[in-house]
Amino acid sequence: MTPEDIEHYIEKLRVRAAELEIKLNDPSIYSRPAECKQVSREHLKLVQLFENYERWCNAVRRLDENRKMLGDEKDAELIEMIESDIESLETEIRQLEDIIKLALLPPDINESRDVIIEIHPAAGGEEAALFAGELYRAYQKFADSQGWKVETLDFAQSDLGGIKNVAFSIDGDDVFATMKFESGVHRVQRVPATESGGRIHTSTVTVAVLAEAEEVELEIKPDDLRFDVFRSSGPGGQCVNTTDSAVRVTHIPTGFSVASQQEKSQHRNKEIAMRILRARLLEKLQQEELAKQAADKRAQVGTGDRSERIRTYNFPQNRVTDHRYNISFFDLPGLMEGNFHTLLAETRIADAEQKLSTALSG
């Protein structure tokens, strides 16, 4: 991915920006609010990209000039000033390159959506359930730090205080673009609190990040749904509600089934179950569409498939490793307190570089 490649790609995007300007100058577009919003958002993103690209070009030019000056300068005080300017410019260039890489990517169809996240313990029994609970709380803290709104949709606790399953929504700016990288299998290596011999155990937790679908987006026939009601249960299976407030909805054509017992109201649990079901159906439709596209050759490392092992949390070594991009992060306690900022930022940049390389070579 050379500067010449990027410059060529930028010129292609300038043509696209001109096309969008023509659309925005047509008064009839304002009678189509959804299209107007989409076109305006894409145009603004391109304008910001061009501005940052100009800043990057100017910074690169100034850096080159400073390096030439440094080679000719003899005055110690001026040398120190030039070296300081070079350091500042190098930092600015790196930051702008990261911004440009993200902006060069084609817009994700889900980038403006909120998300529903489901966490389930997999291999490892109660230890997996405990880690699932810790991961859930870490996501909550990260969301709070971003100013996002979190709503728990469904929650079932395990016997020792972990979770059997949890589903929750996150509402806020840039949510899907940030959290989509969490989909997959998370592996944890540590000595469980219940382990008397001090042996390290390996457990796994699955995370599904679903783009939330609006009710009007998907046509779901009433005859395709089956609703069952039952009594809510707590840890160990004991009943915690004497009325049939829990709801399970099954989408008969796909076999997808979602249960909710979070609320005391049967009506509210039905709403929650339908929200999760719509998100799963939207994901299925989008995956089917991607499978039809010849451009999707699975060249990217990390497809977002929830069956893919994406990350290992090695507690004895205080190390988190993202296997998709070979990124390591050495602050596990901080991560479990919600400090995902650095890890997810590096993941987004690595993903952007890979996809951009594919786009530029295409």
mmCIF file of C-alpha atoms in Angstrom:
data_model
loop_
_atom_site.group_PDB
_atom_site.id
_atom_site.type_symbol
_atom_site.label_atom_id
_atom_site.label_comp_id
_atom_site.label_asym_id
_atom_site.label_seq_id
_atom_site.Cartn_x
_atom_site.Cartn_y
_atom_site.Cartn_z
ATOM 1 C CA MET A 1 0.000 0.000 0.000
ATOM 2 C CA THR A 2 2.085 2.903 -1.322
ATOM 3 C CA PRO A 3 1.310 6.659 -1.181
ATOM 4 C CA GLU A 4 0.724 6.447 -4.948
ATOM 5 C CA ASP A 5 -1.912 3.733 -4.415
ATOM 6 C CA ILE A 6 -3.679 5.877 -1.826
ATOM 7 C CA GLU A 7 -3.520 8.968 -4.056
ATOM 8 C CA HIS A 8 -5.073 7.020 -6.938
ATOM 9 C CA TYR A 9 -7.828 5.719 -4.671
ATOM 10 C CA ILE A 10 -8.480 9.235 -3.322
ATOM 11 C CA GLU A 11 -8.994 10.502 -6.884
ATOM 12 C CA LYS A 12 -11.595 7.790 -7.482
ATOM 13 C CA LEU A 13 -13.368 8.899 -4.323
ATOM 14 C CA ARG A 14 -13.366 12.519 -5.525
ATOM 15 C CA VAL A 15 -15.435 11.351 -8.493
ATOM 16 C CA ARG A 16 -17.834 9.686 -6.078
ATOM 17 C CA ALA A 17 -18.051 12.877 -3.997
ATOM 18 C CA ALA A 18 -18.974 14.860 -7.116
ATOM 19 C CA GLU A 19 -21.769 12.384 -7.855
ATOM 20 C CA LEU A 20 -23.094 12.783 -4.319
ATOM 21 C CA GLU A 21 -23.021 16.582 -4.631
ATOM 22 C CA ILE A 22 -25.215 16.345 -7.727
ATOM 23 C CA LYS A 23 -27.707 14.248 -5.771
ATOM 24 C CA LEU A 24 -27.716 16.681 -2.844
ATOM 25 C CA ASN A 25 -28.311 19.609 -5.213
ATOM 26 C CA ASP A 26 -31.445 17.919 -6.527
ATOM 27 C CA PRO A 27 -34.389 19.260 -4.439
ATOM 28 C CA SER A 28 -36.340 16.021 -4.910
ATOM 29 C CA ILE A 29 -33.970 14.119 -2.615
ATOM 30 C CA TYR A 30 -35.408 15.924 0.404
ATOM 31 C CA SER A 31 -38.713 14.148 -0.173
ATOM 32 C CA ARG A 32 -36.854 10.891 0.497
ATOM 33 C CA PRO A 33 -35.491 11.368 4.044
ATOM 34 C CA ALA A 34 -33.768 7.990 4.361
ATOM 35 C CA GLU A 35 -31.860 8.403 1.088
ATOM 36 C CA CYS A 36 -31.050 12.037 1.899
ATOM 37 C CA LYS A 37 -29.603 11.026 5.268
ATOM 38 C CA GLN A 38 -27.483 8.274 3.723
ATOM 39 C CA VAL A 39 -26.164 10.476 0.893
ATOM 40 C CA SER A 40 -25.429 13.381 3.255
ATOM 41 C CA ARG A 41 -23.554 11.112 5.659
ATOM 42 C CA GLU A 42 -21.442 9.568 2.881
ATOM 43 C CA HIS A 43 -20.673 12.991 1.398
ATOM 44 C CA LEU A 44 -19.631 14.420 4.772
ATOM 45 C CA LYS A 45 -17.368 11.435 5.397
ATOM 46 C CA LEU A 46 -15.631 12.003 2.044
ATOM 47 C CA VAL A 47 -15.219 15.748 2.661
ATOM 48 C CA GLN A 48 -13.585 15.011 6.020
ATOM 49 C CA LEU A 49 -11.363 12.400 4.353
ATOM 50 C CA PHE A 50 -10.146 14.898 1.742
ATOM 51 C CA GLU A 51 -9.395 17.472 4.462
ATOM 52 C CA ASN A 52 -7.363 14.957 6.474
ATOM 53 C CA TYR A 53 -5.573 13.789 3.335
ATOM 54 C CA GLU A 54 -4.519 17.391 2.593
ATOM 55 C CA ARG A 55 -3.295 17.744 6.181
ATOM 56 C CA TRP A 56 -1.320 14.512 5.783
ATOM 57 C CA CYS A 57 0.259 15.707 2.498
ATOM 58 C CA ASN A 58 1.244 19.012 4.100
ATOM 59 C CA ALA A 59 2.717 17.268 7.147
ATOM 60 C CA VAL A 60 4.747 14.888 4.949
ATOM 61 C CA ARG A 61 6.065 17.833 2.928
ATOM 62 C CA ARG A 62 7.026 19.771 6.062
ATOM 63 C CA LEU A 63 8.715 16.679 7.510
ATOM 64 C CA ASP A 64 10.814 16.298 4.374
ATOM 65 C CA GLU A 65 11.791 19.985 4.512
ATOM 66 C CA ASN A 66 12.768 19.734 8.194
ATOM 67 C CA ARG A 67 14.920 16.685 7.572
ATOM 68 C CA LYS A 68 16.772 18.525 4.815
ATOM 69 C CA MET A 69 17.244 21.541 7.097
ATOM 70 C CA LEU A 70 18.549 19.288 9.861
ATOM 71 C CA GLY A 71 21.252 17.935 7.578
ATOM 72 C CA ASP A 72 22.488 21.433 6.764
ATOM 73 C CA GLU A 73 22.101 23.136 10.153
ATOM 74 C CA LYS A 74 25.098 23.701 12.460
ATOM 75 C CA ASP A 75 23.541 25.754 15.254
ATOM 76 C CA ALA A 76 22.810 23.503 18.280
ATOM 77 C CA GLU A 77 19.747 25.477 19.381
ATOM 78 C CA LEU A 78 18.192 25.400 15.924
ATOM 79 C CA ILE A 79 18.983 21.685 15.604
ATOM 80 C CA GLU A 80 17.073 21.051 18.825
ATOM 81 C CA MET A 81 14.076 23.026 17.525
ATOM 82 C CA ILE A 82 14.083 21.180 14.204
ATOM 83 C CA GLU A 83 14.322 17.783 15.923
ATOM 84 C CA SER A 84 11.354 18.729 18.121
ATOM 85 C CA ASP A 85 9.356 19.737 15.027
ATOM 86 C CA ILE A 86 10.277 16.449 13.323
ATOM 87 C CA GLU A 87 9.065 14.446 16.319
ATOM 88 C CA SER A 88 5.758 16.353 16.386
ATOM 89 C CA LEU A 89 5.258 15.928 12.642
ATOM 90 C CA GLU A 90 5.971 12.193 12.791
ATOM 91 C CA THR A 91 3.322 11.816 15.509
ATOM 92 C CA GLU A 92 0.820 13.890 13.507
ATOM 93 C CA ILE A 93 1.471 11.835 10.369
ATOM 94 C CA ARG A 94 0.925 8.526 12.191
ATOM 95 C CA GLN A 95 -2.343 9.787 13.681
ATOM 96 C CA LEU A 96 -3.587 11.096 10.328
ATOM 97 C CA GLU A 97 -2.644 7.842 8.599
ATOM 98 C CA ASP A 98 -4.793 5.886 11.051
ATOM 99 C CA ILE A 99 -7.730 8.257 10.495
ATOM 100 C CA ILE A 100 -7.333 8.075 6.715
ATOM 101 C CA LYS A 101 -7.135 4.274 6.679
ATOM 102 C CA LEU A 102 -10.466 4.026 8.490
ATOM 103 C CA ALA A 103 -12.067 6.681 6.287
ATOM 104 C CA LEU A 104 -10.906 5.050 3.036
ATOM 105 C CA LEU A 105 -12.897 1.917 3.742
ATOM 106 C CA PRO A 106 -16.273 1.557 2.022
ATOM 107 C CA PRO A 107 -19.112 2.269 4.465
ATOM 108 C CA ASP A 108 -20.335 -0.742 6.420
ATOM 109 C CA ILE A 109 -24.071 -1.270 5.946
ATOM 110 C CA ASN A 110 -24.371 -1.640 9.713
ATOM 111 C CA GLU A 111 -22.121 1.225 10.798
ATOM 112 C CA SER A 112 -24.988 3.426 12.013
ATOM 113 C CA ARG A 113 -26.784 0.641 13.876
ATOM 114 C CA ASP A 114 -26.909 -0.121 17.571
ATOM 115 C CA VAL A 115 -25.979 -3.639 18.677
ATOM 116 C CA ILE A 116 -27.283 -6.577 20.640
ATOM 117 C CA ILE A 117 -24.534 -8.662 22.253
ATOM 118 C CA GLU A 118 -25.049 -12.230 23.440
ATOM 119 C CA ILE A 119 -22.531 -13.995 25.690
ATOM 120 C CA HIS A 120 -22.618 -17.728 26.420
ATOM 121 C CA PRO A 121 -20.157 -19.906 28.380
ATOM 122 C CA ALA A 122 -18.847 -22.732 26.199
ATOM 123 C CA ALA A 123 -16.129 -25.187 27.289
ATOM 124 C CA GLY A 124 -15.062 -25.128 30.923
ATOM 125 C CA GLY A 125 -18.220 -25.443 32.999
ATOM 126 C CA GLU A 126 -18.570 -23.060 35.934
ATOM 127 C CA GLU A 127 -15.208 -21.398 35.232
ATOM 128 C CA ALA A 128 -16.469 -20.441 31.760
ATOM 129 C CA ALA A 129 -19.659 -19.094 33.332
ATOM 130 C CA LEU A 130 -17.625 -16.975 35.760
ATOM 131 C CA PHE A 131 -15.497 -15.520 32.967
ATOM 132 C CA ALA A 132 -18.598 -14.837 30.877
ATOM 133 C CA GLY A 133 -19.882 -12.738 33.761
ATOM 134 C CA GLU A 134 -16.581 -10.873 34.051
ATOM 135 C CA LEU A 135 -16.539 -10.168 30.317
ATOM 136 C CA TYR A 136 -20.118 -8.890 30.472
ATOM 137 C CA ARG A 137 -19.239 -6.472 33.266
ATOM 138 C CA ALA A 138 -16.102 -5.349 31.396
ATOM 139 C CA TYR A 139 -18.204 -4.519 28.327
ATOM 140 C CA GLN A 140 -20.620 -2.561 30.515
ATOM 141 C CA LYS A 141 -17.772 -0.487 31.951
ATOM 142 C CA PHE A 142 -16.329 0.147 28.495
ATOM 143 C CA ALA A 143 -19.739 1.240 27.213
ATOM 144 C CA ASP A 144 -20.125 3.608 30.177
ATOM 145 C CA SER A 145 -16.724 5.151 29.420
ATOM 146 C CA GLN A 146 -17.876 5.795 25.841
ATOM 147 C CA GLY A 147 -21.116 7.423 26.927
ATOM 148 C CA TRP A 148 -23.176 4.591 25.440
ATOM 149 C CA LYS A 149 -26.467 3.341 26.837
ATOM 150 C CA VAL A 150 -26.619 -0.309 27.955
ATOM 151 C CA GLU A 151 -29.855 -2.234 28.456
ATOM 152 C CA THR A 152 -29.876 -5.801 29.761
ATOM 153 C CA LEU A 153 -32.359 -7.806 27.710
ATOM 154 C CA ASP A 154 -31.935 -11.267 29.199
ATOM 155 C CA PHE A 155 -29.819 -12.629 32.039
ATOM 156 C CA ALA A 156 -29.512 -16.047 33.663
ATOM 157 C CA GLN A 157 -27.106 -16.548 36.559
ATOM 158 C CA SER A 158 -25.137 -19.727 37.243
ATOM 159 C CA ASP A 159 -24.878 -21.453 40.626
ATOM 160 C CA LEU A 160 -21.572 -19.807 41.625
ATOM 161 C CA GLY A 161 -22.383 -16.294 40.455
ATOM 162 C CA GLY A 162 -21.340 -16.544 36.818
ATOM 163 C CA ILE A 163 -23.799 -16.384 33.944
ATOM 164 C CA LYS A 164 -25.493 -19.079 31.909
ATOM 165 C CA ASN A 165 -26.326 -16.528 29.234
ATOM 166 C CA VAL A 166 -26.792 -12.799 28.832
ATOM 167 C CA ALA A 167 -28.127 -10.574 26.077
ATOM 168 C CA PHE A 168 -27.845 -6.808 26.192
ATOM 169 C CA SER A 169 -28.160 -3.876 23.818
ATOM 170 C CA ILE A 170 -25.753 -0.961 23.421
ATOM 171 C CA ASP A 171 -26.968 2.320 21.968
ATOM 172 C CA GLY A 172 -24.597 5.122 20.940
ATOM 173 C CA ASP A 173 -22.311 6.635 18.318
ATOM 174 C CA ASP A 174 -19.971 4.286 16.448
ATOM 175 C CA VAL A 175 -21.145 1.280 18.483
ATOM 176 C CA PHE A 176 -21.252 -1.353 15.750
ATOM 177 C CA ALA A 177 -17.998 -0.211 14.123
ATOM 178 C CA THR A 178 -16.257 -0.622 17.489
ATOM 179 C CA MET A 179 -17.897 -3.691 18.991
ATOM 180 C CA LYS A 180 -18.217 -5.876 15.882
ATOM 181 C CA PHE A 181 -14.671 -7.156 16.469
ATOM 182 C CA GLU A 182 -15.803 -8.900 19.669
ATOM 183 C CA SER A 183 -17.751 -11.604 17.791
ATOM 184 C CA GLY A 184 -16.168 -15.013 18.190
ATOM 185 C CA VAL A 185 -14.707 -17.401 20.739
ATOM 186 C CA HIS A 186 -12.836 -15.877 23.692
ATOM 187 C CA ARG A 187 -10.420 -18.275 25.419
ATOM 188 C CA VAL A 188 -9.309 -17.750 29.020
ATOM 189 C CA GLN A 189 -6.303 -19.420 30.679
ATOM 190 C CA ARG A 190 -5.985 -19.068 34.456
ATOM 191 C CA VAL A 191 -6.142 -20.857 37.801
ATOM 192 C CA PRO A 192 -9.833 -20.951 38.774
ATOM 193 C CA ALA A 193 -10.861 -19.859 42.257
ATOM 194 C CA THR A 194 -12.271 -23.361 42.734
ATOM 195 C CA GLU A 195 -8.954 -25.062 41.825
ATOM 196 C CA SER A 196 -7.175 -26.277 44.960
ATOM 197 C CA GLY A 197 -4.142 -27.691 43.141
ATOM 198 C CA GLY A 198 -3.124 -24.444 41.459
ATOM 199 C CA ARG A 199 -3.460 -25.859 37.956
ATOM 200 C CA ILE A 200 -4.154 -23.602 34.984
ATOM 201 C CA HIS A 201 -7.455 -24.330 33.268
ATOM 202 C CA THR A 202 -8.551 -23.336 29.772
ATOM 203 C CA SER A 203 -12.150 -22.254 29.230
ATOM 204 C CA THR A 204 -14.022 -20.585 26.395
ATOM 205 C CA VAL A 205 -16.849 -18.106 26.035
ATOM 206 C CA THR A 206 -18.718 -17.236 22.836
ATOM 207 C CA VAL A 207 -19.722 -13.678 21.986
ATOM 208 C CA ALA A 208 -22.159 -12.710 19.232
ATOM 209 C CA VAL A 209 -22.396 -9.045 18.216
ATOM 210 C CA LEU A 210 -25.572 -8.474 16.220
ATOM 211 C CA ALA A 211 -26.593 -5.290 14.431
ATOM 212 C CA GLU A 212 -29.998 -4.341 15.791
ATOM 213 C CA ALA A 213 -32.763 -4.413 13.184
ATOM 214 C CA GLU A 214 -35.664 -1.993 13.086
ATOM 215 C CA GLU A 215 -39.083 -3.600 13.171
ATOM 216 C CA VAL A 216 -39.995 -2.186 9.745
ATOM 217 C CA GLU A 217 -36.850 -3.579 8.066
ATOM 218 C CA LEU A 218 -37.784 -7.234 8.209
ATOM 219 C CA GLU A 219 -41.030 -8.752 7.088
ATOM 220 C CA ILE A 220 -41.787 -11.532 9.544
ATOM 221 C CA LYS A 221 -45.041 -13.326 8.893
ATOM 222 C CA PRO A 222 -47.102 -13.951 12.041
ATOM 223 C CA ASP A 223 -47.692 -17.532 10.894
ATOM 224 C CA ASP A 224 -43.913 -18.100 10.937
ATOM 225 C CA LEU A 225 -43.740 -17.455 14.689
ATOM 226 C CA ARG A 226 -44.556 -19.717 17.608
ATOM 227 C CA PHE A 227 -44.780 -18.291 21.119
ATOM 228 C CA ASP A 228 -44.437 -20.387 24.275
ATOM 229 C CA VAL A 229 -44.730 -19.099 27.836
ATOM 230 C CA PHE A 230 -43.212 -20.589 30.976
ATOM 231 C CA ARG A 231 -42.191 -19.649 34.488
ATOM 232 C CA SER A 232 -38.923 -17.804 35.048
ATOM 233 C CA SER A 233 -36.155 -19.743 36.769
ATOM 234 C CA GLY A 234 -33.083 -18.736 38.761
ATOM 235 C CA PRO A 235 -29.755 -20.408 39.613
ATOM 236 C CA GLY A 236 -30.085 -24.151 39.983
ATOM 237 C CA GLY A 237 -33.353 -24.141 38.066
ATOM 238 C CA GLN A 238 -35.597 -23.071 40.939
ATOM 239 C CA CYS A 239 -38.672 -21.075 39.976
ATOM 240 C CA VAL A 240 -38.524 -17.399 40.891
ATOM 241 C CA ASN A 241 -41.903 -16.419 39.466
ATOM 242 C CA THR A 242 -45.287 -17.964 40.121
ATOM 243 C CA THR A 243 -46.764 -16.724 36.831
ATOM 244 C CA ASP A 244 -45.949 -17.689 33.256
ATOM 245 C CA SER A 245 -44.076 -14.466 32.467
ATOM 246 C CA ALA A 246 -41.108 -15.894 30.535
ATOM 247 C CA VAL A 247 -41.494 -16.079 26.758
ATOM 248 C CA ARG A 248 -39.857 -18.174 24.062
ATOM 249 C CA VAL A 249 -40.357 -17.224 20.420
ATOM 250 C CA THR A 250 -39.426 -19.603 17.603
ATOM 251 C CA HIS A 251 -39.044 -18.576 13.970
ATOM 252 C CA ILE A 252 -40.303 -21.732 12.292
ATOM 253 C CA PRO A 253 -38.626 -21.357 8.837
ATOM 254 C CA THR A 254 -35.125 -20.941 10.301
ATOM 255 C CA GLY A 255 -35.543 -22.747 13.601
ATOM 256 C CA PHE A 256 -34.164 -19.735 15.480
ATOM 257 C CA SER A 257 -35.423 -19.689 19.051
ATOM 258 C CA VAL A 258 -35.081 -16.889 21.599
ATOM 259 C CA ALA A 259 -36.236 -16.951 25.219
ATOM 260 C CA SER A 260 -36.529 -14.012 27.591
ATOM 261 C CA GLN A 261 -37.271 -14.057 31.310
ATOM 262 C CA GLN A 262 -35.594 -10.784 32.284
ATOM 263 C CA GLU A 263 -38.800 -8.869 33.077
ATOM 264 C CA LYS A 264 -41.809 -9.679 35.236
ATOM 265 C CA SER A 265 -44.131 -8.719 32.394
ATOM 266 C CA GLN A 266 -44.897 -11.339 29.745
ATOM 267 C CA HIS A 267 -45.525 -8.555 27.221
ATOM 268 C CA ARG A 268 -42.131 -6.989 27.904
ATOM 269 C CA ASN A 269 -40.349 -10.348 27.621
ATOM 270 C CA LYS A 270 -42.070 -10.892 24.275
ATOM 271 C CA GLU A 271 -40.740 -7.533 23.041
ATOM 272 C CA ILE A 272 -37.209 -8.411 24.160
ATOM 273 C CA ALA A 273 -37.314 -11.838 22.518
ATOM 274 C CA MET A 274 -38.504 -10.280 19.257
ATOM 275 C CA ARG A 275 -35.687 -7.684 19.321
ATOM 276 C CA ILE A 276 -33.075 -10.416 19.621
ATOM 277 C CA LEU A 277 -34.796 -12.571 16.997
ATOM 278 C CA ARG A 278 -34.899 -9.697 14.491
ATOM 279 C CA ALA A 279 -31.172 -9.083 15.012
ATOM 280 C CA ARG A 280 -30.388 -12.759 14.379
ATOM 281 C CA LEU A 281 -32.537 -12.811 11.235
ATOM 282 C CA LEU A 282 -30.870 -9.641 9.933
ATOM 283 C CA GLU A 283 -27.452 -11.213 10.487
ATOM 284 C CA LYS A 284 -28.558 -14.331 8.605
ATOM 285 C CA LEU A 285 -29.824 -12.301 5.636
ATOM 286 C CA GLN A 286 -26.636 -10.252 5.468
ATOM 287 C CA GLN A 287 -24.415 -13.321 5.673
ATOM 288 C CA GLU A 288 -26.370 -14.925 2.830
ATOM 289 C CA GLU A 289 -25.919 -11.767 0.754
ATOM 290 C CA LEU A 290 -22.178 -11.716 1.438
ATOM 291 C CA ALA A 291 -21.896 -15.346 0.402
ATOM 292 C CA LYS A 292 -23.346 -14.424 -3.005
ATOM 293 C CA GLN A 293 -20.818 -11.685 -3.643
ATOM 294 C CA ALA A 294 -17.759 -12.778 -5.586
ATOM 295 C CA ALA A 295 -15.732 -10.018 -3.973
ATOM 296 C CA ASP A 296 -16.035 -11.681 -0.601
ATOM 297 C CA LYS A 297 -13.287 -14.287 -0.901
ATOM 298 C CA ARG A 298 -12.752 -14.678 2.817
ATOM 299 C CA ALA A 299 -9.310 -13.126 2.321
ATOM 300 C CA GLN A 300 -9.637 -11.134 5.512
ATOM 301 C CA VAL A 301 -8.206 -12.580 8.678
ATOM 302 C CA GLY A 302 -11.099 -12.565 11.088
ATOM 303 C CA THR A 303 -14.454 -12.966 9.404
ATOM 304 C CA GLY A 304 -16.522 -12.121 12.460
ATOM 305 C CA ASP A 305 -17.731 -15.714 12.571
ATOM 306 C CA ARG A 306 -18.723 -16.447 16.132
ATOM 307 C CA SER A 307 -17.219 -19.961 15.863
ATOM 308 C CA GLU A 308 -13.767 -18.476 15.250
ATOM 309 C CA ARG A 309 -11.316 -18.214 18.170
ATOM 310 C CA ILE A 310 -10.441 -14.555 18.191
ATOM 311 C CA ARG A 311 -8.704 -13.866 21.487
ATOM 312 C CA THR A 312 -6.868 -15.499 24.400
ATOM 313 C CA TYR A 313 -6.775 -14.025 27.907
ATOM 314 C CA ASN A 314 -3.687 -15.476 29.612
ATOM 315 C CA PHE A 315 -3.921 -14.397 33.257
ATOM 316 C CA PRO A 316 -0.602 -15.904 34.501
ATOM 317 C CA GLN A 317 1.266 -13.905 31.839
ATOM 318 C CA ASN A 318 -0.974 -10.805 32.092
ATOM 319 C CA ARG A 319 -1.378 -10.998 28.311
ATOM 320 C CA VAL A 320 -4.285 -10.673 25.892
ATOM 321 C CA THR A 321 -3.637 -11.869 22.338
ATOM 322 C CA ASP A 322 -5.856 -11.175 19.344
ATOM 323 C CA HIS A 323 -5.250 -14.090 16.987
ATOM 324 C CA ARG A 324 -6.738 -12.389 13.915
ATOM 325 C CA TYR A 325 -4.126 -9.660 13.761
ATOM 326 C CA ASN A 326 -1.403 -10.977 16.105
ATOM 327 C CA ILE A 327 -1.885 -8.093 18.534
ATOM 328 C CA SER A 328 -0.812 -8.498 22.174
ATOM 329 C CA PHE A 329 -1.876 -6.310 25.090
ATOM 330 C CA PHE A 330 -0.267 -6.498 28.531
ATOM 331 C CA ASP A 331 -2.816 -5.152 30.993
ATOM 332 C CA LEU A 332 -5.399 -7.808 31.755
ATOM 333 C CA PRO A 333 -6.647 -6.203 34.990
ATOM 334 C CA GLY A 334 -7.207 -2.942 33.141
ATOM 335 C CA LEU A 335 -8.998 -4.701 30.304
ATOM 336 C CA MET A 336 -11.356 -6.482 32.687
ATOM 337 C CA GLU A 337 -12.126 -3.067 34.187
ATOM 338 C CA GLY A 338 -13.378 -1.950 30.786
ATOM 339 C CA ASN A 339 -10.200 -0.504 29.281
ATOM 340 C CA PHE A 340 -10.735 -1.859 25.759
ATOM 341 C CA HIS A 341 -9.793 1.445 24.126
ATOM 342 C CA THR A 342 -6.226 0.617 23.057
ATOM 343 C CA LEU A 343 -6.909 -2.987 22.057
ATOM 344 C CA LEU A 344 -9.976 -2.167 19.964
ATOM 345 C CA ALA A 345 -8.299 0.860 18.370
ATOM 346 C CA GLU A 346 -5.359 -1.308 17.257
ATOM 347 C CA THR A 347 -7.776 -3.971 16.030
ATOM 348 C CA ARG A 348 -9.749 -1.464 13.955
ATOM 349 C CA ILE A 349 -6.579 -0.100 12.368
ATOM 350 C CA ALA A 350 -5.219 -3.586 11.577
ATOM 351 C CA ASP A 351 -8.556 -4.556 10.038
ATOM 352 C CA ALA A 352 -8.658 -1.330 8.013
ATOM 353 C CA GLU A 353 -5.118 -1.865 6.688
ATOM 354 C CA GLN A 354 -5.990 -5.358 5.554
ATOM 355 C CA LYS A 355 -9.251 -4.410 3.870
ATOM 356 C CA LEU A 356 -7.715 -1.307 2.325
ATOM 357 C CA SER A 357 -4.876 -3.348 0.877
ATOM 358 C CA THR A 358 -7.475 -5.614 -0.737
ATOM 359 C CA ALA A 359 -9.445 -2.628 -2.057
ATOM 360 C CA LEU A 360 -6.378 -0.901 -3.510
ATOM 361 C CA SER A 361 -5.202 -4.054 -5.260
ATOM 362 C CA GLY A 362 -8.639 -4.640 -6.717
#
